[in-house]
JSON list of C-alpha atoms and ligand atoms in Angstrom, two decimals:
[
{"chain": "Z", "resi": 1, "resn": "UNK", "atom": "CA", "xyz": [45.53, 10.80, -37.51]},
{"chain": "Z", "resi": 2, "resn": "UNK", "atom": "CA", "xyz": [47.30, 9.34, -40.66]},
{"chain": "Z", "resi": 3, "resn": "UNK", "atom": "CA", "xyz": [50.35, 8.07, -40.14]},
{"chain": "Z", "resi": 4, "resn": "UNK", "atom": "CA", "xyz": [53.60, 7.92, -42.21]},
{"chain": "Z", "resi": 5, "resn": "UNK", "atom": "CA", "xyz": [53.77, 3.94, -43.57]},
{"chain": "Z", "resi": 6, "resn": "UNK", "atom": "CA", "xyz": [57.63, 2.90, -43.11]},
{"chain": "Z", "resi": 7, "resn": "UNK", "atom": "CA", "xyz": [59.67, 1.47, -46.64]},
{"chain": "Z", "resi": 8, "resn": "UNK", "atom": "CA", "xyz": [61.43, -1.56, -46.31]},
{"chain": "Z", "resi": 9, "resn": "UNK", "atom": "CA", "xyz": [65.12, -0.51, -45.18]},
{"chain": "Z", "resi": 10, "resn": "UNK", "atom": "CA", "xyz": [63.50, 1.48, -42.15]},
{"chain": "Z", "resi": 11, "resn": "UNK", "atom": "CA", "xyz": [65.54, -0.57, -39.15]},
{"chain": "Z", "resi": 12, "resn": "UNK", "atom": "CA", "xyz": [61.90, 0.23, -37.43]},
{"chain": "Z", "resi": 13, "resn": "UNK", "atom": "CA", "xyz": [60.55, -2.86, -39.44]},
{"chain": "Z", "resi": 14, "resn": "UNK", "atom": "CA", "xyz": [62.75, -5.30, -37.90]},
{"chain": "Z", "resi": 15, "resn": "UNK", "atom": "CA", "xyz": [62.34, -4.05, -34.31]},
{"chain": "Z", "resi": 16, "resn": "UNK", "atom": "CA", "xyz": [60.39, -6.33, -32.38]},
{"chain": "Z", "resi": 17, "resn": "UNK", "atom": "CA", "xyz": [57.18, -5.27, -30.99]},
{"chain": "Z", "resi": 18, "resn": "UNK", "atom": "CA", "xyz": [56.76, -5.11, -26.77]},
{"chain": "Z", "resi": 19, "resn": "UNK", "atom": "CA", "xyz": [53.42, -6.92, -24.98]},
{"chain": "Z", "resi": 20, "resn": "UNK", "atom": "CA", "xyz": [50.63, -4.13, -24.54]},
{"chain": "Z", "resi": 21, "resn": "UNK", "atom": "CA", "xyz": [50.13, -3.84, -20.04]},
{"chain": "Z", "resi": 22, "resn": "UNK", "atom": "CA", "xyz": [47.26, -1.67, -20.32]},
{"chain": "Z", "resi": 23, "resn": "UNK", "atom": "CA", "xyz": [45.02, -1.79, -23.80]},
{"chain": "Z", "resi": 24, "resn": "UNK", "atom": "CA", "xyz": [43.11, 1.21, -22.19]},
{"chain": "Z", "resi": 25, "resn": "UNK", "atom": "CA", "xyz": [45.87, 3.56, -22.12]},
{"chain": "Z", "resi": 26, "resn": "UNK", "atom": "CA", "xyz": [45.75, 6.92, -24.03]},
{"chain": "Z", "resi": 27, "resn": "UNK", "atom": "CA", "xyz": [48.77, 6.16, -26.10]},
{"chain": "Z", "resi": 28, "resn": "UNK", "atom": "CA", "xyz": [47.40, 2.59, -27.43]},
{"chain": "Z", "resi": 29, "resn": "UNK", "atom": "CA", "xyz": [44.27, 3.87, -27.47]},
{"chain": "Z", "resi": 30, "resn": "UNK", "atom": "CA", "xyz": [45.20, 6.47, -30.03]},
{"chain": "Z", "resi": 31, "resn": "UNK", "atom": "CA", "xyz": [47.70, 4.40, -31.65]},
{"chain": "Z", "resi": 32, "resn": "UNK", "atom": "CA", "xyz": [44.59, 2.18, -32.90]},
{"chain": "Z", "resi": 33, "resn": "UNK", "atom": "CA", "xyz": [42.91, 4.52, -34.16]},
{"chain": "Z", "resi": 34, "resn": "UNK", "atom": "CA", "xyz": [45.21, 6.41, -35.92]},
{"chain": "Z", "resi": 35, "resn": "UNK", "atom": "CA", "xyz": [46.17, 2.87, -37.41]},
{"chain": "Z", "resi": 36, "resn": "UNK", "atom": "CA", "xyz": [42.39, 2.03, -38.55]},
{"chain": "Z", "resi": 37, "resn": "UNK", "atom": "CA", "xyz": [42.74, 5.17, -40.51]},
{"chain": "Z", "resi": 38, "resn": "UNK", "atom": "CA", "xyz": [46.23, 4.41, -42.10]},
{"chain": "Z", "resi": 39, "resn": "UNK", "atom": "CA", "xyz": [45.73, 1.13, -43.02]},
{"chain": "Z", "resi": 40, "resn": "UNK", "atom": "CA", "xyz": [41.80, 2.58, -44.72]},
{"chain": "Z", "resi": 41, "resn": "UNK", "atom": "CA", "xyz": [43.32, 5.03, -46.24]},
{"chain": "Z", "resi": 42, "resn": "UNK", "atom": "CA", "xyz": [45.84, 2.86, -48.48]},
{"chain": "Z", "resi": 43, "resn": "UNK", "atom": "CA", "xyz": [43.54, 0.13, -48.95]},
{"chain": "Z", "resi": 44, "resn": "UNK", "atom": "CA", "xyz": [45.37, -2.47, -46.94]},
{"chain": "Z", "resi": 45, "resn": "UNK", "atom": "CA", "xyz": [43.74, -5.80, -45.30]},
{"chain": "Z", "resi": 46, "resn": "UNK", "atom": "CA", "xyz": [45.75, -5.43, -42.61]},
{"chain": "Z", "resi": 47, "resn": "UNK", "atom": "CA", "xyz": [48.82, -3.11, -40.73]},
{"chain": "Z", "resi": 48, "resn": "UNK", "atom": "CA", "xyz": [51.30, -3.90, -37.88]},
{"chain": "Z", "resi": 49, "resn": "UNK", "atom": "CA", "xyz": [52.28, -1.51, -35.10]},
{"chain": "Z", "resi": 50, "resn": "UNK", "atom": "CA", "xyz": [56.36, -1.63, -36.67]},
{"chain": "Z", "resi": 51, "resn": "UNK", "atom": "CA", "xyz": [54.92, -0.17, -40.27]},
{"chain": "Z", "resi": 52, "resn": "UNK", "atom": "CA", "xyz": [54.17, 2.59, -38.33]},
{"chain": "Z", "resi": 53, "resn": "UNK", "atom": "CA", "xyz": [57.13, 3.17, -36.00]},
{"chain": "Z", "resi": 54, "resn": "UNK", "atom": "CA", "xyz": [55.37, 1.46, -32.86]},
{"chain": "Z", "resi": 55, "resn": "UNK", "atom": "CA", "xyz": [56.94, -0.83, -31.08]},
{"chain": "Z", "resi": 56, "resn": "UNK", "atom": "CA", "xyz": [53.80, -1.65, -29.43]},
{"chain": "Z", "resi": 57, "resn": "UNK", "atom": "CA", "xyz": [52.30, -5.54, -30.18]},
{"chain": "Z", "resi": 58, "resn": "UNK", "atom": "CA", "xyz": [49.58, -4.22, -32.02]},
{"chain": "Z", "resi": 59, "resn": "UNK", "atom": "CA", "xyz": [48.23, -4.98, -35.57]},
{"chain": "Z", "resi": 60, "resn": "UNK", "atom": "CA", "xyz": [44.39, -4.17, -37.00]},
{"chain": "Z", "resi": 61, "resn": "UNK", "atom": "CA", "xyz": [43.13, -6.56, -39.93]},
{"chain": "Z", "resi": 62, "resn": "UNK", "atom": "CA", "xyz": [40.07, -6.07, -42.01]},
{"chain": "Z", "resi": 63, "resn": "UNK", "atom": "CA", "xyz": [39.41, -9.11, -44.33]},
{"chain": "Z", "resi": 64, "resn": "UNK", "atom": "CA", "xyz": [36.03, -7.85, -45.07]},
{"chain": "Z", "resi": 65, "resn": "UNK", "atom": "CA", "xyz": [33.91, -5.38, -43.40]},
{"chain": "Z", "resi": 66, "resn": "UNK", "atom": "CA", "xyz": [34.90, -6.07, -40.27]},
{"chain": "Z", "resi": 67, "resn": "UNK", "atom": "CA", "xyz": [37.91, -4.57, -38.73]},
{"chain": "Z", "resi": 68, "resn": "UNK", "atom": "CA", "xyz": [40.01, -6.39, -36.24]},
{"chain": "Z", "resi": 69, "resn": "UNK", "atom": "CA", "xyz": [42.06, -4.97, -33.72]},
{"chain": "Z", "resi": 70, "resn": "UNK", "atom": "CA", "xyz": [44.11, -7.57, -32.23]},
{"chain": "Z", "resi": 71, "resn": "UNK", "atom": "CA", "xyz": [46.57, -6.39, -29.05]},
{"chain": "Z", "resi": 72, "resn": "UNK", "atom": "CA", "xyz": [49.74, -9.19, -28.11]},
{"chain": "Z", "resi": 73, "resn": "UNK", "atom": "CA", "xyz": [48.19, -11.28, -30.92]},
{"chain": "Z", "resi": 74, "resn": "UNK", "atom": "CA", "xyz": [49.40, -14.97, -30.52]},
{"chain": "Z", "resi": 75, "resn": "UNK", "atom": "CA", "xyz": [48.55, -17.81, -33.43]},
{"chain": "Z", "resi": 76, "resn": "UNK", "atom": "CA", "xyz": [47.10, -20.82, -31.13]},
{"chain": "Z", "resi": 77, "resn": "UNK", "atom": "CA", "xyz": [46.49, -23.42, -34.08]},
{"chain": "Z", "resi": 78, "resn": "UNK", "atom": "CA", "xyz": [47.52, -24.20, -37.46]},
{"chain": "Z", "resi": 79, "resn": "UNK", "atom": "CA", "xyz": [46.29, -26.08, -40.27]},
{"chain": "Z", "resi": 80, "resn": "UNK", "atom": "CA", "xyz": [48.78, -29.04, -41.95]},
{"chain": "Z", "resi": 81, "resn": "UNK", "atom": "CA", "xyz": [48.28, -27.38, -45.27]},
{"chain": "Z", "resi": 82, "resn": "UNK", "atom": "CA", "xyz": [50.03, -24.45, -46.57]},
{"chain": "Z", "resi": 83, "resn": "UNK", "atom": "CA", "xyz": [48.81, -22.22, -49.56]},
{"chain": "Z", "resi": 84, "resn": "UNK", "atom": "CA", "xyz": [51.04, -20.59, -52.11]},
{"chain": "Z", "resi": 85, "resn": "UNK", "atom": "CA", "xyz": [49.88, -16.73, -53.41]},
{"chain": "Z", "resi": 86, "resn": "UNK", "atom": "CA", "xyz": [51.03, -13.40, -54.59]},
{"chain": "Z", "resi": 87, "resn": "UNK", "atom": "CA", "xyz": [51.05, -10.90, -51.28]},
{"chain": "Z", "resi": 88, "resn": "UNK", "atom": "CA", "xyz": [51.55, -7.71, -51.16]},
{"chain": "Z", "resi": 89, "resn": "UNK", "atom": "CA", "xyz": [52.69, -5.13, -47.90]},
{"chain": "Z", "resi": 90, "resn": "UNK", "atom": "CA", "xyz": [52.49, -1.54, -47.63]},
{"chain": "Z", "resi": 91, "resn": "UNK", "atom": "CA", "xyz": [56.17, -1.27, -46.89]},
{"chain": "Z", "resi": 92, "resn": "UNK", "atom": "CA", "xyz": [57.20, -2.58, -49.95]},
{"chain": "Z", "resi": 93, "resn": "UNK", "atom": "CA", "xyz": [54.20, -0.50, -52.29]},
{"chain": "Z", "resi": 94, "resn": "UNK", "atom": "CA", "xyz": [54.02, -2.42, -56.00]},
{"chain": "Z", "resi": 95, "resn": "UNK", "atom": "CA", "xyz": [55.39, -5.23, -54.94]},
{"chain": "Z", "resi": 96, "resn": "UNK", "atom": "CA", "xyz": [54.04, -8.80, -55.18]},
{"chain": "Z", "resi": 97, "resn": "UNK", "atom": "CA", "xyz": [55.74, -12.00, -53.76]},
{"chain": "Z", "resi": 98, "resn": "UNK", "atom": "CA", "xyz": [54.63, -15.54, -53.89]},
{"chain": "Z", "resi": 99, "resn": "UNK", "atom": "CA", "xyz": [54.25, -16.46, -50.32]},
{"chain": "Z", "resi": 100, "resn": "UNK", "atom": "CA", "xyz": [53.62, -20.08, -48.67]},
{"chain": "Z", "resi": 101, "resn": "UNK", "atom": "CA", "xyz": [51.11, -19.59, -46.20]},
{"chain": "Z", "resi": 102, "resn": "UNK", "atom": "CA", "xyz": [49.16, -21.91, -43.49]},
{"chain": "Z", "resi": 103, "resn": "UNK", "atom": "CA", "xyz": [45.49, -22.25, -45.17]},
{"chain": "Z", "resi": 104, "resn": "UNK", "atom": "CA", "xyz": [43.82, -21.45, -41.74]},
{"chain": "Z", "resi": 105, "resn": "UNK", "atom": "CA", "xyz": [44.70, -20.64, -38.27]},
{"chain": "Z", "resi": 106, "resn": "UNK", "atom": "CA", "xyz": [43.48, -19.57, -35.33]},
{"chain": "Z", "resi": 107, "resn": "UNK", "atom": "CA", "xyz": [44.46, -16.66, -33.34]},
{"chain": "Z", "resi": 108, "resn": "UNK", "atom": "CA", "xyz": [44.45, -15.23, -29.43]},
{"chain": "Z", "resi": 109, "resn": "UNK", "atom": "CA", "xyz": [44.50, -11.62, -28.68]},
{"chain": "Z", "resi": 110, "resn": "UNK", "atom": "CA", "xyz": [42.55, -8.95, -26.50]},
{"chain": "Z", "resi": 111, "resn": "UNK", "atom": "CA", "xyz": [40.54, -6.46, -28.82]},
{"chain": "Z", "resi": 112, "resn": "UNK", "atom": "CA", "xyz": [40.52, -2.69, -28.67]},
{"chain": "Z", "resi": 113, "resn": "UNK", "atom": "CA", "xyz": [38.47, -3.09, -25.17]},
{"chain": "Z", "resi": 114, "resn": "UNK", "atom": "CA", "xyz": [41.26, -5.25, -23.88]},
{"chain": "Z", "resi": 115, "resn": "UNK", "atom": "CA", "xyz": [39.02, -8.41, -23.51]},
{"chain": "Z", "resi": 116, "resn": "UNK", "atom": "CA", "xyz": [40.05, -11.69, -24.08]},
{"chain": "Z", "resi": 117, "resn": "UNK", "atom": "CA", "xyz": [39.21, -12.98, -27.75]},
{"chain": "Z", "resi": 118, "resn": "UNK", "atom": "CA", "xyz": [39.54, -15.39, -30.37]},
{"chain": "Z", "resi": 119, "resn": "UNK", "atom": "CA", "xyz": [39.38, -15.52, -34.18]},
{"chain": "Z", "resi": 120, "resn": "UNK", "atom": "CA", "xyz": [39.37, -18.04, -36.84]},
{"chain": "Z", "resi": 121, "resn": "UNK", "atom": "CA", "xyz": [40.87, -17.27, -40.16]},
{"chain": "Z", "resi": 122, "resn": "UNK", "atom": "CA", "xyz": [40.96, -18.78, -43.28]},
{"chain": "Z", "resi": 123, "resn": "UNK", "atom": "CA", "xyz": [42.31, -18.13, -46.78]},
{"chain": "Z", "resi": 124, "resn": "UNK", "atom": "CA", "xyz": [42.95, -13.59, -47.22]},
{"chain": "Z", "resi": 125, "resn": "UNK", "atom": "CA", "xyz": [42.50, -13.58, -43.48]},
{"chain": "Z", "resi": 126, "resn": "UNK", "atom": "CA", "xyz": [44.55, -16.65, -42.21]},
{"chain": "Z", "resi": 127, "resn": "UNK", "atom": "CA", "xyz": [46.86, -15.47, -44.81]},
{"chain": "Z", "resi": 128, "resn": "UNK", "atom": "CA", "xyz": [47.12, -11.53, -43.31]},
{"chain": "Z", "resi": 129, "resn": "UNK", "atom": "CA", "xyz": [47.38, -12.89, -39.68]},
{"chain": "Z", "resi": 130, "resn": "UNK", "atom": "CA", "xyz": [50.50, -14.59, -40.46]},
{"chain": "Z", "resi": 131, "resn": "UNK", "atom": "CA", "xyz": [51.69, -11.64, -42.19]},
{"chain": "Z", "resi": 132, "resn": "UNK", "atom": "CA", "xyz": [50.92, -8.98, -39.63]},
{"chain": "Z", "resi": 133, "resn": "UNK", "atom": "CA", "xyz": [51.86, -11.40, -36.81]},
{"chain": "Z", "resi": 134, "resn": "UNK", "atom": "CA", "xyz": [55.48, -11.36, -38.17]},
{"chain": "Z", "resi": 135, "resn": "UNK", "atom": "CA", "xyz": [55.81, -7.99, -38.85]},
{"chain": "Z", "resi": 136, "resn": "UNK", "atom": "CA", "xyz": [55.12, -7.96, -35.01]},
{"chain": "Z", "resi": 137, "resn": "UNK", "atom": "CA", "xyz": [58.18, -9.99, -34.52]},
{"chain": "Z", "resi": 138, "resn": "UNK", "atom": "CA", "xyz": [60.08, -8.18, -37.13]},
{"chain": "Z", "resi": 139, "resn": "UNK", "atom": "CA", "xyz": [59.71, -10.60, -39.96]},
{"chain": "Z", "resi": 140, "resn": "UNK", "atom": "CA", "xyz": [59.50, -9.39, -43.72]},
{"chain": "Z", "resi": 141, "resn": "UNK", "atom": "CA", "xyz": [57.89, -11.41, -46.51]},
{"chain": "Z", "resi": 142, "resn": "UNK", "atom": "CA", "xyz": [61.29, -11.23, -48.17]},
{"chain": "Z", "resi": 143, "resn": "UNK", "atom": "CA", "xyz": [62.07, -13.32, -45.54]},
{"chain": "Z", "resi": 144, "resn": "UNK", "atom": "CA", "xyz": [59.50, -15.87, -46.36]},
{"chain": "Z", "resi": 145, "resn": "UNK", "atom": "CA", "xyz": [60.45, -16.05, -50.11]},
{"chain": "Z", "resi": 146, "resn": "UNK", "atom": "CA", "xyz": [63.30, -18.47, -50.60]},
{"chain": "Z", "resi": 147, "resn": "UNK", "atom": "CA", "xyz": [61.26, -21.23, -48.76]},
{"chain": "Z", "resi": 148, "resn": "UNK", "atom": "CA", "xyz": [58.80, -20.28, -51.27]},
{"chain": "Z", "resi": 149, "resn": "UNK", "atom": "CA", "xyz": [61.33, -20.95, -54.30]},
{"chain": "Z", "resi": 150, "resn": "UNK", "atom": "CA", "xyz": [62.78, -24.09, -52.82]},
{"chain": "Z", "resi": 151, "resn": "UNK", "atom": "CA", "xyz": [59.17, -25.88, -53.12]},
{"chain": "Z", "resi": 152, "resn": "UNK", "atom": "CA", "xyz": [59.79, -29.82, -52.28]},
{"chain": "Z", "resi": 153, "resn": "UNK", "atom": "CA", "xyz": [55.92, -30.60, -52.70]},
{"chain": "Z", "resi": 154, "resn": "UNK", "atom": "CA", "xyz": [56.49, -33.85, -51.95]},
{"chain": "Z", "resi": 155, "resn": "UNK", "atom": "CA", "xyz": [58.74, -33.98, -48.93]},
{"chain": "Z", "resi": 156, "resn": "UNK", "atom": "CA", "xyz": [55.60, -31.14, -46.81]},
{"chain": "Z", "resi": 157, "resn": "UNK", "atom": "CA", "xyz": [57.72, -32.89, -43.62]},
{"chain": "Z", "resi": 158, "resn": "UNK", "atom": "CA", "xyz": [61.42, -30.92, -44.99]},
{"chain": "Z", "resi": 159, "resn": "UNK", "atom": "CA", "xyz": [59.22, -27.32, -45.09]},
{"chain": "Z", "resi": 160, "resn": "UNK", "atom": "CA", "xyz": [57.55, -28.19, -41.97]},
{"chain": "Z", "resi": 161, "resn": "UNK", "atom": "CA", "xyz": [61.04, -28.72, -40.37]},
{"chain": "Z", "resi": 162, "resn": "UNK", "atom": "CA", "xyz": [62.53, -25.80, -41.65]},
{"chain": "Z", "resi": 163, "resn": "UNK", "atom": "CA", "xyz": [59.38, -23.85, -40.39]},
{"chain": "Z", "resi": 164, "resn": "UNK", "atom": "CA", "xyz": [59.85, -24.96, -36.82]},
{"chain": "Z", "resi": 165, "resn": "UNK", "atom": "CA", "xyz": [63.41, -23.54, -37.10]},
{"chain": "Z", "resi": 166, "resn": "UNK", "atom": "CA", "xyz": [62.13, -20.12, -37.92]},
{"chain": "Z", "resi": 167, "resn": "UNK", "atom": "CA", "xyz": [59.78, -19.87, -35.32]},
{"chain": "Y", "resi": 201, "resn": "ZN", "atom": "ZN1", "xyz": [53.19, -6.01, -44.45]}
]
């Protein structure tokens, strides 16, 4: 079933999403695939559980061809460098903002069978990890933007600082 993608302004997409007990159930279960659809069906790389009202900790990602579904998703390693690009999110349609992003991480999470798995992600995908992973904690790319405008290029030990605060 297509769902309704929340706007930025919906108090839904600063809720913070609640660790999945049973993967199998009927209502996560559905929820996944109902999200597969959404998130085809308006062309995004990835969606988050919150864009759709869930406060489930659920997100799927499809970089490519294949499509991730990643249940209490938890980022595990990081690389030291961060990239700068123009990203997009279905709750704010149109929009483009230049966000600073970790070049590749790697990420923990139990698939759509609920078993225990691990992913590597570089450049669009490390890039919509981090994005769908905050959503999950109810974290907007607006949010990310002013460290984005303040960019000390230099002084990579200031952002890193400032990046521990956040998280
Ligand atoms: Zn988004």
């Amino acid at each position: 079933m297509k769902l309704n993608i929340r706007k930025n302004g919906d108090p839904v997409l600063r809720q913070k999403t609640i660790k999945i007990k049973d993967p199998s159930s009927k209502e996560v279960q559905d929820l996944i695939l109902s999200m597969i659809e959404t998130m085809k069906a308006n062309n995004g790389v990835g969606l988050a559980s919150t864009q759709v009202g869930s406060d489930l900790r659920l997100c799927v990602i499809q970089p490519e061809d294949k499509c991730y579904v990643m249940i209490n998703p938890q980022i595990t390693s990081r690389s030291s460098k961060k990239v700068i690009c123009e990203e997009g999110c279905l709750s704010f349609p149109g929009e483009f903002f230049p966000i600073s992003r970790y070049g590749e991480v790697q990420v923990r999470y139990l698939d759509e069978n609920g078993k225990p798995s691990k992913a590597k992600g570089k450049d669009l995908f490390a890039r919509a990890i981090q994005h769908e992973l905050d959503h999950l904690d109810g974290v907007l790319i607006i949010d990310r933007i002013k460290k984005t405008r303040k960019p000390t290029i230099k002084k990579t030990s200031t952002i890193k600082t400032t990046d521990k605060k956040i998280k």
